[in-house]
Short mmCIF file of C-alpha atoms in Angstrom, two decimals:
data_model
loop_
_atom_site.label_atom_id
_atom_site.label_comp_id
_atom_site.label_asym_id
_atom_site.label_seq_id
_atom_site.Cartn_x
_atom_site.Cartn_y
_atom_site.Cartn_z
CA UNK A 1 21.32 98.59 119.42
CA UNK A 2 19.52 98.27 116.23
CA UNK A 3 15.94 97.50 117.17
CA UNK A 4 14.17 94.85 114.67
CA UNK A 5 10.75 93.99 115.78
CA UNK A 6 8.35 92.98 118.62
CA UNK A 7 5.77 90.17 118.07
CA UNK A 8 3.73 87.52 119.97
CA UNK A 9 4.34 83.83 119.94
CA UNK A 10 1.72 83.15 117.38
CA UNK A 11 3.11 85.54 115.04
CA UNK A 12 6.73 84.45 115.73
CA UNK A 13 5.71 80.80 114.83
CA UNK A 14 3.80 81.90 111.92
CA UNK A 15 6.62 83.82 110.55
CA UNK A 16 8.89 80.78 111.31
CA UNK A 17 6.49 78.40 109.49
CA UNK A 18 6.09 80.58 106.58
CA UNK A 19 9.89 80.87 106.35
CA UNK A 20 10.27 77.08 106.02
CA UNK A 21 10.84 75.91 109.62
CA UNK A 22 7.64 74.20 110.82
CA UNK A 23 9.32 72.08 113.60
CA UNK A 24 10.87 75.25 115.16
CA UNK A 25 7.54 77.10 114.75
CA UNK A 26 5.79 74.29 116.84
CA UNK A 27 8.26 74.38 119.75
CA UNK A 28 7.47 78.23 119.63
CA UNK A 29 4.07 78.00 119.89
CA UNK A 30 3.74 75.31 122.33
CA UNK A 31 6.04 76.69 124.79
CA UNK A 32 3.46 79.63 124.65
CA UNK A 33 -0.22 78.29 124.32
CA UNK A 34 0.52 74.59 124.70
CA UNK A 35 -0.54 71.89 122.24
CA UNK A 36 -3.34 72.22 119.93
CA UNK A 37 -5.43 70.22 117.50
CA UNK A 38 -4.99 70.82 113.55
CA UNK A 39 -8.59 72.89 113.76
CA UNK A 40 -7.44 75.01 116.64
CA UNK A 41 -4.13 75.74 115.37
CA UNK A 42 -5.54 76.78 111.96
CA UNK A 43 -7.76 79.11 113.70
CA UNK A 44 -5.29 80.68 115.47
CA UNK A 45 -3.21 81.14 112.41
CA UNK A 46 -6.09 82.78 110.74
CA UNK A 47 -6.31 85.44 113.32
CA UNK A 48 -2.48 85.83 113.41
CA UNK A 49 -2.39 86.19 109.51
CA UNK A 50 -4.51 89.32 110.07
CA UNK A 51 -2.28 90.83 112.69
CA UNK A 52 0.78 90.12 110.43
CA UNK A 53 -1.25 92.26 107.63
CA UNK A 54 -2.06 94.95 110.20
CA UNK A 55 1.56 95.42 111.11
CA UNK A 56 2.47 95.41 107.32
CA UNK A 57 4.66 92.38 107.69
CA UNK A 58 2.64 90.40 105.11
CA UNK A 59 3.61 90.91 101.38
CA UNK A 60 0.35 90.55 99.15
CA UNK A 61 2.16 90.88 95.81
CA UNK A 62 4.12 87.82 96.84
CA UNK A 63 1.11 86.07 97.77
CA UNK A 64 -0.65 86.37 94.60
CA UNK A 65 2.53 84.79 93.04
CA UNK A 66 2.35 81.93 95.18
CA UNK A 67 5.40 82.97 96.89
CA UNK A 68 6.41 83.13 100.48
CA UNK A 69 4.21 86.45 101.63
CA UNK A 70 7.08 87.89 103.72
CA UNK A 71 9.20 90.83 102.92
CA UNK A 72 12.82 90.00 102.20
CA UNK A 73 14.05 91.63 105.16
CA UNK A 74 11.74 89.52 107.43
CA UNK A 75 12.90 86.29 105.95
CA UNK A 76 16.28 87.19 106.21
CA UNK A 77 15.72 87.87 109.93
CA UNK A 78 13.98 84.89 110.37
CA UNK A 79 16.37 82.62 108.86
CA UNK A 80 19.26 84.31 110.90
CA UNK A 81 17.21 83.77 114.05
CA UNK A 82 16.54 79.94 113.42
CA UNK A 83 19.93 79.00 112.11
CA UNK A 84 21.98 80.84 114.78
CA UNK A 85 24.79 78.48 116.25
CA UNK A 86 25.49 80.02 119.41
CA UNK A 87 23.40 81.53 121.99
CA UNK A 88 23.76 83.11 125.57
CA UNK A 89 20.78 82.19 127.75
CA UNK A 90 20.11 84.59 130.91
CA UNK A 91 17.62 83.50 133.54
CA UNK A 92 16.09 85.81 135.56
CA UNK A 93 14.22 84.34 138.85
CA UNK A 94 12.88 87.89 139.98
CA UNK A 95 11.10 88.55 136.61
CA UNK A 96 8.69 87.08 134.09
CA UNK A 97 10.95 87.48 131.37
CA UNK A 98 14.16 85.86 129.76
CA UNK A 99 17.04 87.35 128.01
CA UNK A 100 18.62 85.14 124.89
CA UNK A 101 21.40 86.59 122.97
CA UNK A 102 21.97 84.87 119.38
CA UNK A 103 25.20 85.02 117.25
CA UNK A 104 24.57 86.29 113.77
CA UNK A 105 27.71 86.46 112.23
CA UNK A 106 31.06 87.81 112.71
CA UNK A 107 30.73 90.54 115.51
CA UNK A 108 26.71 90.85 115.16
CA UNK A 109 24.49 89.41 117.72
CA UNK A 110 20.65 89.54 118.14
CA UNK A 111 18.85 90.26 121.51
CA UNK A 112 15.73 88.52 122.14
CA UNK A 113 13.62 89.10 125.19
CA UNK A 114 10.88 86.97 125.79
CA UNK A 115 8.24 88.32 128.21
CA UNK A 116 5.73 85.77 130.00
CA UNK A 117 6.42 83.29 127.05
CA UNK A 118 4.18 85.54 124.73
CA UNK A 119 6.08 88.69 123.69
CA UNK A 120 9.10 88.53 121.67
CA UNK A 121 11.62 91.50 121.22
CA UNK A 122 14.52 91.38 118.76
CA UNK A 123 17.29 93.71 118.30
CA UNK A 124 21.01 93.49 116.65
CA UNK A 125 23.88 94.55 118.98
CA UNK A 126 27.53 94.01 118.51
CA UNK A 127 29.33 91.69 120.66
CA UNK A 128 31.31 94.34 122.64
CA UNK A 129 27.62 95.50 123.97
CA UNK A 130 26.98 91.99 125.52
CA UNK A 131 28.52 92.64 128.95
CA UNK A 132 26.40 95.91 129.44
CA UNK A 133 23.03 94.43 127.81
CA UNK A 134 23.43 91.81 130.43
CA UNK A 135 24.35 94.10 133.49
CA UNK A 136 21.28 96.41 132.43
CA UNK A 137 18.98 93.07 132.41
CA UNK A 138 19.76 92.13 135.89
CA UNK A 139 20.15 95.55 137.43
CA UNK A 140 21.70 94.28 140.55
CA UNK A 141 22.33 96.80 143.16
CA UNK A 142 25.67 98.49 143.39
CA UNK A 143 25.79 98.68 147.12
CA UNK A 144 29.15 97.32 148.57
CA UNK A 145 29.74 94.31 150.58
CA UNK A 146 30.91 94.78 154.20
CA UNK A 147 33.20 91.78 154.49
CA UNK A 148 34.18 88.84 152.52
CA UNK A 149 31.85 86.12 152.65
CA UNK A 150 32.85 82.63 150.98
CA UNK A 151 32.28 78.86 151.59
CA UNK A 152 33.39 75.70 149.83
CA UNK A 153 31.07 72.65 148.90
CA UNK A 154 31.56 69.05 147.39
CA UNK A 155 29.97 68.39 143.97
CA UNK A 156 27.38 66.32 145.83
CA UNK A 157 26.54 69.06 148.45
CA UNK A 158 26.04 71.59 145.72
CA UNK A 159 23.89 69.41 143.89
CA UNK A 160 21.87 68.85 147.15
CA UNK A 161 21.17 72.38 147.48
CA UNK A 162 18.40 72.49 144.62
CA UNK A 163 16.16 71.17 147.44
CA UNK A 164 15.28 73.32 150.35
CA UNK A 165 14.95 70.16 152.51
CA UNK A 166 18.44 69.29 151.96
CA UNK A 167 19.87 72.29 153.70
CA UNK A 168 20.60 70.26 156.97
CA UNK A 169 22.23 67.49 155.14
CA UNK A 170 24.52 69.84 153.28
CA UNK A 171 25.78 71.36 156.62
CA UNK A 172 26.15 67.84 158.16
CA UNK A 173 28.49 66.55 155.13
CA UNK A 174 30.35 69.70 154.81
CA UNK A 175 33.23 70.87 157.32
CA UNK A 176 32.81 74.53 157.40
CA UNK A 177 34.87 76.78 159.59
CA UNK A 178 33.08 79.04 161.64
CA UNK A 179 33.27 82.01 159.16
CA UNK A 180 32.09 79.72 156.51
CA UNK A 181 29.22 78.40 158.40
CA UNK A 182 28.25 82.18 158.88
CA UNK A 183 28.55 82.90 154.94
CA UNK A 184 26.77 79.73 154.32
CA UNK A 185 23.60 80.78 156.53
CA UNK A 186 23.72 84.05 154.67
CA UNK A 187 23.62 82.39 151.22
CA UNK A 188 21.05 79.95 152.54
CA UNK A 189 18.62 83.32 153.42
CA UNK A 190 19.46 84.79 149.89
CA UNK A 191 18.49 81.38 148.21
CA UNK A 192 15.31 81.00 150.17
CA UNK A 193 14.39 84.62 149.00
CA UNK A 194 14.81 83.38 145.46
CA UNK A 195 12.56 80.23 145.84
CA UNK A 196 15.53 77.81 146.18
CA UNK A 197 16.79 78.24 142.72
CA UNK A 198 20.14 80.00 141.27
CA UNK A 199 20.37 82.62 138.40
CA UNK A 200 22.43 81.29 135.54
CA UNK A 201 24.28 82.46 132.60
CA UNK A 202 24.55 79.55 129.93
CA UNK A 203 26.08 79.39 126.51
CA UNK A 204 25.03 76.83 123.98
CA UNK A 205 26.39 75.82 120.96
CA UNK A 206 23.91 74.43 118.06
CA UNK A 207 25.47 72.97 114.90
CA UNK A 208 22.01 72.55 113.09
CA UNK A 209 18.33 72.89 113.69
CA UNK A 210 17.93 69.08 113.44
CA UNK A 211 20.24 68.76 116.61
CA UNK A 212 19.65 69.67 120.08
CA UNK A 213 21.91 72.44 121.44
CA UNK A 214 24.99 71.33 123.52
CA UNK A 215 25.65 73.09 126.70
CA UNK A 216 29.34 74.76 126.38
CA UNK A 217 29.63 76.87 129.41
CA UNK A 218 27.50 78.15 132.51
CA UNK A 219 27.83 80.44 135.45
CA UNK A 220 25.73 80.39 138.32
CA UNK A 221 24.88 83.27 140.62
CA UNK A 222 22.45 84.83 142.97
CA UNK A 223 21.83 88.30 144.07
CA UNK A 224 22.18 89.40 147.75
CA UNK A 225 21.30 92.80 149.43
CA UNK A 226 24.92 93.74 149.43
CA UNK A 227 26.89 91.92 146.50
CA UNK A 228 26.32 88.90 144.42
CA UNK A 229 27.04 85.31 145.12
CA UNK A 230 29.10 83.78 142.64
CA UNK A 231 29.70 79.91 142.23
CA UNK A 232 33.03 78.85 140.81
CA UNK A 233 34.54 75.55 140.12
CA UNK A 234 38.29 74.96 141.46
CA UNK A 235 40.63 71.89 141.20
CA UNK A 236 40.23 71.20 144.61
CA UNK A 237 39.80 67.34 144.76
CA UNK A 238 37.24 67.20 147.69
CA UNK A 239 35.55 70.61 147.76
CA UNK A 240 35.82 72.15 144.09
CA UNK A 241 32.88 74.14 144.35
CA UNK A 242 33.71 77.76 145.83
CA UNK A 243 30.82 80.19 146.54
CA UNK A 244 31.74 83.99 147.27
CA UNK A 245 30.06 87.24 147.85
CA UNK A 246 31.36 89.23 145.04
CA UNK A 247 31.21 92.99 144.79
CA UNK A 248 29.27 94.75 142.09
CA UNK A 249 32.71 95.59 140.31
CA UNK A 250 33.70 92.11 140.63
CA UNK A 251 30.24 91.00 139.06
CA UNK A 252 31.15 93.48 136.14
CA UNK A 253 34.49 91.90 135.32
CA UNK A 254 32.75 88.58 135.31
CA UNK A 255 30.33 89.67 132.58
CA UNK A 256 33.38 91.01 130.64
CA UNK A 257 34.53 87.62 130.72
CA UNK A 258 31.27 86.47 129.22
CA UNK A 259 31.79 89.14 126.51
CA UNK A 260 35.26 88.10 125.96
CA UNK A 261 34.17 84.53 125.49
CA UNK A 262 31.55 85.43 122.99
CA UNK A 263 34.16 87.44 120.93
CA UNK A 264 35.83 84.18 120.03
CA UNK A 265 32.73 82.42 118.57
CA UNK A 266 32.79 82.03 114.84
#
């Protein structure tokens, strides 16, 4: 891992603005501090400019020449960050941060950890490091499962589980075996402990900054006291959604597949 920098949302927004991407900067700033009027935004940027000077990210000589007042390496980093076409997004319900991994070129990627929508930390990594980066980010327990747990759902039933009030309806429209019913109950308990929201690792493709990113792949999962619940899609005509409690080793295998998919990005 090759550390790049840590900055606030306001600092990142100013760097992105100065580098010629004001639309992207607006989205970064509003995600952190909300919408602001022109005068408020100008005041924030004045203070932020002083912070960049203190961090020695501001180039006074360039400013005197009427050029972009940022060092070449900073401009290059921002250009790579903004124009990245592939991104892996790792949600983390138990924490206040989120991990993004942006493709830069060939086998070079960039990790981007956003803490409370305020602090941004960047580092360069290699594609081969992606599985370990994600595994360390989640730091799930390695305690082994005691027995196989799984159940199957229809697409409708799976969608209904986004609302805790639908748990009874899902059970009613599903034909669970006794073993599946027991697994479903355990899954519901874990889902409740996570605020009725699954984790996910998703991969996006954005051909240009003028276009919205498209979701290319997504994996849903949920940590348990022993193991990790993983949602898989099968070709079953009636109940294609398979929810299974995986061992830590199987979880690591899944992350290897995410890394393998990333190696095919160009």
